[in-house]
GROMACS .gro file of C-alpha atoms in nm:
model
  249
    1MET     CA    1  -6.202  -7.122  14.262
    2PHE     CA    2  -5.939  -7.314  14.462
    3LEU     CA    3  -5.722  -7.443  14.176
    4SER     CA    4  -5.707  -7.408  13.798
    5ILE     CA    5  -5.518  -7.681  13.606
    6LYS     CA    6  -5.409  -7.616  13.248
    7GLY     CA    7  -5.240  -7.860  13.009
    8LEU     CA    8  -5.127  -8.109  13.275
    9ALA     CA    9  -4.924  -8.402  13.137
   10LYS     CA   10  -4.732  -8.682  13.305
   11SER     CA   11  -4.524  -8.962  13.153
   12PHE     CA   12  -4.325  -9.248  13.300
   13ASP     CA   13  -4.044  -9.298  13.048
   14LYS     CA   14  -4.236  -9.335  12.720
   15LEU     CA   15  -4.571  -9.419  12.881
   16GLU     CA   16  -4.805  -9.119  12.872
   17VAL     CA   17  -5.032  -9.145  13.176
   18LEU     CA   18  -5.188  -8.797  13.177
   19ARG     CA   19  -5.247  -8.602  12.857
   20ASP     CA   20  -5.359  -8.240  12.842
   21ILE     CA   21  -5.569  -8.233  13.160
   22ASN     CA   22  -5.766  -7.909  13.198
   23LEU     CA   23  -5.968  -7.882  13.515
   24GLU     CA   24  -6.094  -7.639  13.777
   25ILE     CA   25  -6.139  -7.741  14.139
   26GLU     CA   26  -6.387  -7.519  14.318
   27LYS     CA   27  -6.353  -7.424  14.682
   28GLY     CA   28  -6.594  -7.611  14.910
   29LYS     CA   29  -6.701  -7.852  14.634
   30VAL     CA   30  -6.659  -8.227  14.583
   31LEU     CA   31  -6.508  -8.343  14.255
   32THR     CA   32  -6.531  -8.717  14.190
   33ILE     CA   33  -6.316  -8.899  13.935
   34ILE     CA   34  -6.429  -9.228  13.783
   35GLY     CA   35  -6.279  -9.443  13.511
   36PRO     CA   36  -6.122  -9.782  13.436
   37SER     CA   37  -5.795  -9.902  13.585
   38GLY     CA   38  -5.497  -9.739  13.417
   39SER     CA   39  -5.692  -9.430  13.310
   40GLY     CA   40  -5.469  -9.190  13.508
   41LYS     CA   41  -5.698  -9.122  13.806
   42THR     CA   42  -5.447  -9.199  14.080
   43THR     CA   43  -5.161  -9.029  13.895
   44LEU     CA   44  -5.371  -8.711  13.877
   45LEU     CA   45  -5.423  -8.720  14.254
   46ARG     CA   46  -5.053  -8.783  14.313
   47CYS     CA   47  -4.966  -8.481  14.096
   48LEU     CA   48  -5.200  -8.268  14.308
   49ASN     CA   49  -5.015  -8.384  14.620
   50ALA     CA   50  -4.661  -8.356  14.470
   51LEU     CA   51  -4.605  -8.729  14.513
   52GLU     CA   52  -4.549  -8.724  14.136
   53HIS     CA   53  -4.394  -8.432  13.949
   54PRO     CA   54  -4.581  -8.345  13.628
   55ASN     CA   55  -4.386  -8.307  13.302
   56LYS     CA   56  -4.581  -8.001  13.195
   57GLY     CA   57  -4.885  -7.795  13.279
   58ILE     CA   58  -4.970  -7.502  13.502
   59PHE     CA   59  -5.138  -7.497  13.844
   60THR     CA   60  -5.285  -7.162  13.953
   61PHE     CA   61  -5.410  -7.144  14.313
   62ASP     CA   62  -5.647  -6.891  14.465
   63ASP     CA   63  -5.373  -6.766  14.700
   64GLY     CA   64  -5.158  -6.657  14.404
   65LEU     CA   65  -4.925  -6.959  14.388
   66ILE     CA   66  -4.851  -7.045  14.024
   67MET     CA   67  -4.658  -7.359  13.930
   68ASP     CA   68  -4.536  -7.404  13.571
   69PHE     CA   69  -4.403  -7.758  13.553
   70GLU     CA   70  -4.189  -7.699  13.245
   71ASN     CA   71  -3.975  -7.466  13.458
   72LYS     CA   72  -3.743  -7.586  13.733
   73MET     CA   73  -3.892  -7.513  14.076
   74SER     CA   74  -3.737  -7.495  14.420
   75LYS     CA   75  -3.787  -7.761  14.686
   76ASN     CA   76  -3.976  -7.497  14.885
   77THR     CA   77  -4.229  -7.451  14.601
   78TRP     CA   78  -4.292  -7.827  14.588
   79LEU     CA   79  -4.340  -7.825  14.967
   80LYS     CA   80  -4.601  -7.550  14.931
   81LEU     CA   81  -4.794  -7.778  14.694
   82ARG     CA   82  -4.760  -8.078  14.927
   83ARG     CA   83  -4.885  -7.879  15.226
   84LYS     CA   84  -5.205  -7.775  15.053
   85SER     CA   85  -5.354  -8.125  15.059
   86GLY     CA   86  -5.414  -8.426  15.277
   87MET     CA   87  -5.412  -8.765  15.108
   88VAL     CA   88  -5.614  -9.073  15.206
   89PHE     CA   89  -5.462  -9.379  15.042
   90GLN     CA   90  -5.622  -9.693  14.906
   91SER     CA   91  -5.417  -9.919  15.137
   92TYR     CA   92  -5.428  -9.699  15.453
   93ASN     CA   93  -5.046  -9.647  15.472
   94LEU     CA   94  -5.048  -9.628  15.852
   95PHE     CA   95  -4.729  -9.668  16.055
   96PRO     CA   96  -4.764 -10.022  16.196
   97HIS     CA   97  -4.535  -9.957  16.496
   98LYS     CA   98  -4.724  -9.646  16.609
   99THR     CA   99  -5.055  -9.621  16.794
  100VAL     CA  100  -5.365  -9.472  16.635
  101LEU     CA  101  -5.304  -9.140  16.816
  102GLU     CA  102  -4.936  -9.136  16.715
  103ASN     CA  103  -5.031  -9.199  16.352
  104VAL     CA  104  -5.257  -8.892  16.357
  105THR     CA  105  -5.011  -8.663  16.541
  106GLU     CA  106  -4.689  -8.760  16.359
  107GLY     CA  107  -4.727  -8.529  16.055
  108PRO     CA  108  -4.836  -8.213  16.237
  109ILE     CA  109  -4.563  -8.248  16.502
  110ILE     CA  110  -4.269  -8.374  16.294
  111VAL     CA  111  -4.335  -8.212  15.956
  112GLN     CA  112  -4.536  -7.902  16.045
  113LYS     CA  113  -4.352  -7.841  16.378
  114ARG     CA  114  -4.677  -7.761  16.558
  115ASP     CA  115  -4.717  -7.760  16.937
  116LYS     CA  116  -4.751  -8.115  17.072
  117ASN     CA  117  -5.034  -8.035  17.315
  118GLU     CA  118  -5.234  -7.848  17.050
  119VAL     CA  119  -5.185  -8.131  16.801
  120ARG     CA  120  -5.284  -8.398  17.052
  121GLY     CA  121  -5.604  -8.211  17.138
  122THR     CA  122  -5.691  -8.175  16.770
  123ALA     CA  123  -5.610  -8.541  16.704
  124GLU     CA  124  -5.837  -8.658  16.985
  125GLN     CA  125  -6.121  -8.443  16.847
  126LEU     CA  126  -6.068  -8.587  16.499
  127LEU     CA  127  -6.065  -8.944  16.627
  128GLU     CA  128  -6.393  -8.872  16.803
  129LYS     CA  129  -6.527  -8.729  16.477
  130VAL     CA  130  -6.448  -9.055  16.291
  131GLY     CA  131  -6.576  -9.270  16.579
  132LEU     CA  132  -6.242  -9.398  16.704
  133LYS     CA  133  -6.166  -9.200  17.021
  134ASP     CA  134  -6.176  -9.524  17.223
  135LYS     CA  135  -5.919  -9.686  16.991
  136GLN     CA  136  -5.648  -9.418  17.016
  137ASP     CA  137  -5.401  -9.637  17.209
  138LEU     CA  138  -5.437  -9.940  16.982
  139TYR     CA  139  -5.207 -10.031  16.692
  140PRO     CA  140  -5.320 -10.068  16.329
  141TYR     CA  141  -5.309 -10.449  16.338
  142GLN     CA  142  -5.573 -10.439  16.614
  143LEU     CA  143  -5.821 -10.253  16.390
  144SER     CA  144  -6.050 -10.359  16.107
  145GLY     CA  145  -5.983 -10.226  15.758
  146GLY     CA  146  -6.266  -9.976  15.791
  147GLN     CA  147  -6.125  -9.849  16.120
  148GLN     CA  148  -5.776  -9.819  15.971
  149GLN     CA  149  -5.913  -9.614  15.683
  150ARG     CA  150  -6.097  -9.385  15.926
  151VAL     CA  151  -5.764  -9.333  16.106
  152GLY     CA  152  -5.619  -9.244  15.764
  153ILE     CA  153  -5.890  -8.980  15.720
  154ALA     CA  154  -5.825  -8.835  16.067
  155ARG     CA  155  -5.451  -8.829  15.992
  156ALA     CA  156  -5.507  -8.631  15.671
  157LEU     CA  157  -5.744  -8.387  15.845
  158ALA     CA  158  -5.490  -8.329  16.124
  159LEU     CA  159  -5.264  -8.157  15.870
  160LYS     CA  160  -5.534  -7.887  15.829
  161PRO     CA  161  -5.520  -7.912  15.449
  162ASP     CA  162  -5.702  -7.686  15.205
  163LEU     CA  163  -5.780  -7.989  14.986
  164MET     CA  164  -5.866  -8.349  15.079
  165LEU     CA  165  -5.766  -8.620  14.829
  166PHE     CA  166  -5.913  -8.971  14.845
  167ASP     CA  167  -5.764  -9.247  14.630
  168GLU     CA  168  -6.029  -9.523  14.608
  169PRO     CA  169  -6.071  -9.514  14.987
  170THR     CA  170  -6.299  -9.821  15.000
  171SER     CA  171  -6.141 -10.050  14.739
  172ALA     CA  172  -5.937 -10.251  14.994
  173LEU     CA  173  -6.233 -10.300  15.230
  174ASP     CA  174  -6.470 -10.590  15.278
  175PRO     CA  175  -6.815 -10.490  15.147
  176GLU     CA  176  -6.971 -10.464  15.495
  177LEU     CA  177  -6.706 -10.208  15.603
  178VAL     CA  178  -6.748  -9.974  15.306
  179GLY     CA  179  -7.043  -9.783  15.453
  180GLU     CA  180  -6.863  -9.667  15.767
  181VAL     CA  181  -6.589  -9.499  15.561
  182LEU     CA  182  -6.827  -9.345  15.307
  183SER     CA  183  -7.041  -9.198  15.587
  184VAL     CA  184  -6.736  -9.012  15.726
  185ILE     CA  185  -6.657  -8.874  15.378
  186LYS     CA  186  -7.022  -8.767  15.335
  187GLU     CA  187  -7.002  -8.579  15.664
  188LEU     CA  188  -6.691  -8.393  15.544
  189ALA     CA  189  -6.870  -8.302  15.221
  190ASN     CA  190  -7.162  -8.163  15.422
  191GLU     CA  191  -6.914  -7.953  15.624
  192GLY     CA  192  -6.789  -7.788  15.305
  193TRP     CA  193  -6.444  -7.942  15.265
  194THR     CA  194  -6.285  -7.911  14.921
  195MET     CA  195  -6.236  -8.270  14.805
  196VAL     CA  196  -6.124  -8.475  14.508
  197ILE     CA  197  -6.232  -8.839  14.531
  198VAL     CA  198  -6.129  -9.125  14.305
  199THR     CA  199  -6.389  -9.397  14.352
  200HIS     CA  200  -6.566  -9.689  14.186
  201GLU     CA  201  -6.869  -9.645  14.416
  202ILE     CA  202  -7.106  -9.495  14.160
  203GLN     CA  203  -7.405  -9.458  14.393
  204PHE     CA  204  -7.185  -9.277  14.645
  205ALA     CA  205  -7.052  -9.051  14.369
  206ARG     CA  206  -7.412  -8.959  14.281
  207GLN     CA  207  -7.489  -8.864  14.640
  208VAL     CA  208  -7.178  -8.670  14.736
  209SER     CA  209  -7.042  -8.504  14.419
  210ASP     CA  210  -7.088  -8.153  14.291
  211GLU     CA  211  -6.902  -8.248  13.973
  212VAL     CA  212  -6.793  -8.580  13.818
  213ILE     CA  213  -6.524  -8.645  13.559
  214PHE     CA  214  -6.477  -8.966  13.364
  215MET     CA  215  -6.118  -9.045  13.260
  216ASP     CA  216  -5.985  -9.295  13.011
  217GLY     CA  217  -5.644  -9.331  12.847
  218GLY     CA  218  -5.504  -9.032  13.036
  219TYR     CA  219  -5.770  -8.792  12.909
  220ILE     CA  220  -6.080  -8.639  13.064
  221ILE     CA  221  -6.348  -8.785  12.837
  222GLU     CA  222  -6.650  -8.627  13.001
  223GLN     CA  223  -6.729  -8.395  13.290
  224GLY     CA  224  -7.038  -8.240  13.439
  225SER     CA  225  -7.289  -8.278  13.720
  226PRO     CA  226  -7.359  -8.626  13.864
  227GLU     CA  227  -7.685  -8.623  13.671
  228GLU     CA  228  -7.512  -8.542  13.342
  229VAL     CA  229  -7.222  -8.788  13.371
  230LEU     CA  230  -7.367  -9.074  13.576
  231THR     CA  231  -7.731  -9.077  13.466
  232SER     CA  232  -7.730  -8.932  13.113
  233PRO     CA  233  -7.372  -8.952  12.980
  234ARG     CA  234  -7.317  -8.814  12.630
  235GLU     CA  235  -7.000  -9.003  12.541
  236GLU     CA  236  -7.023  -9.363  12.425
  237ARG     CA  237  -6.710  -9.459  12.623
  238THR     CA  238  -6.868  -9.328  12.946
  239GLN     CA  239  -7.187  -9.519  12.870
  240GLN     CA  240  -6.992  -9.843  12.816
  241PHE     CA  241  -6.800  -9.800  13.142
  242LEU     CA  242  -7.109  -9.732  13.351
  243GLN     CA  243  -7.298 -10.020  13.190
  244ARG     CA  244  -7.017 -10.257  13.286
  245ILE     CA  245  -6.992 -10.120  13.643
  246LEU     CA  246  -7.363 -10.104  13.717
  247ASN     CA  247  -7.465 -10.424  13.537
  248PRO     CA  248  -7.176 -10.669  13.573
  249ALA     CA  249  -7.219 -10.999  13.392
   0.00000   0.00000   0.00000
């Protein structure tokens, strides 16, 4: 077990976005989150990465770190949470004024204070892994959306995270570019990375997931294997959602 989540809740003013989330993320497994817009999927990811601070709940990690969000925690504790994961954003979030290589090396060098030569070597290997070694001196505006997202994946991997988080990594892409990003994520899954993926690509979720959860209204409505949730869902709300996604009018 990598992480146990108990009673996680998050509100923005009076708007409850996450309500009593209980979840276990297993080491080396792929957890996929599906659900309608506004269901809390992205907020859950951002809580895992400390981009949002939960109002309550407890995280228990396999290395002994315990975070109780109803208690005040030090900046250092929040940094420990942030450092555990690498985040791949929906809209790439690359630095436009930096080259591809600089985008990948920035975090490890500036934030993690790692050796520049070591980081550069790792970054070049990662860019080769995502098929972009020949683009390392270009700037984001010179790349397609699919290429920019692959840079985003290399950038997250360069941080050497324990957990990879993907927030709808293909939703901003033209349909013909989706496959190149999904194939990189599939490769990471085959290598045994621990991953949480928010996606609307149901067929991809079937292929890559060890476990799927369906969220709606800030709750986990249903969870289980891809077969259980995506092929034979028990809950009527899950059935309605999948019917609408898979058979649009």
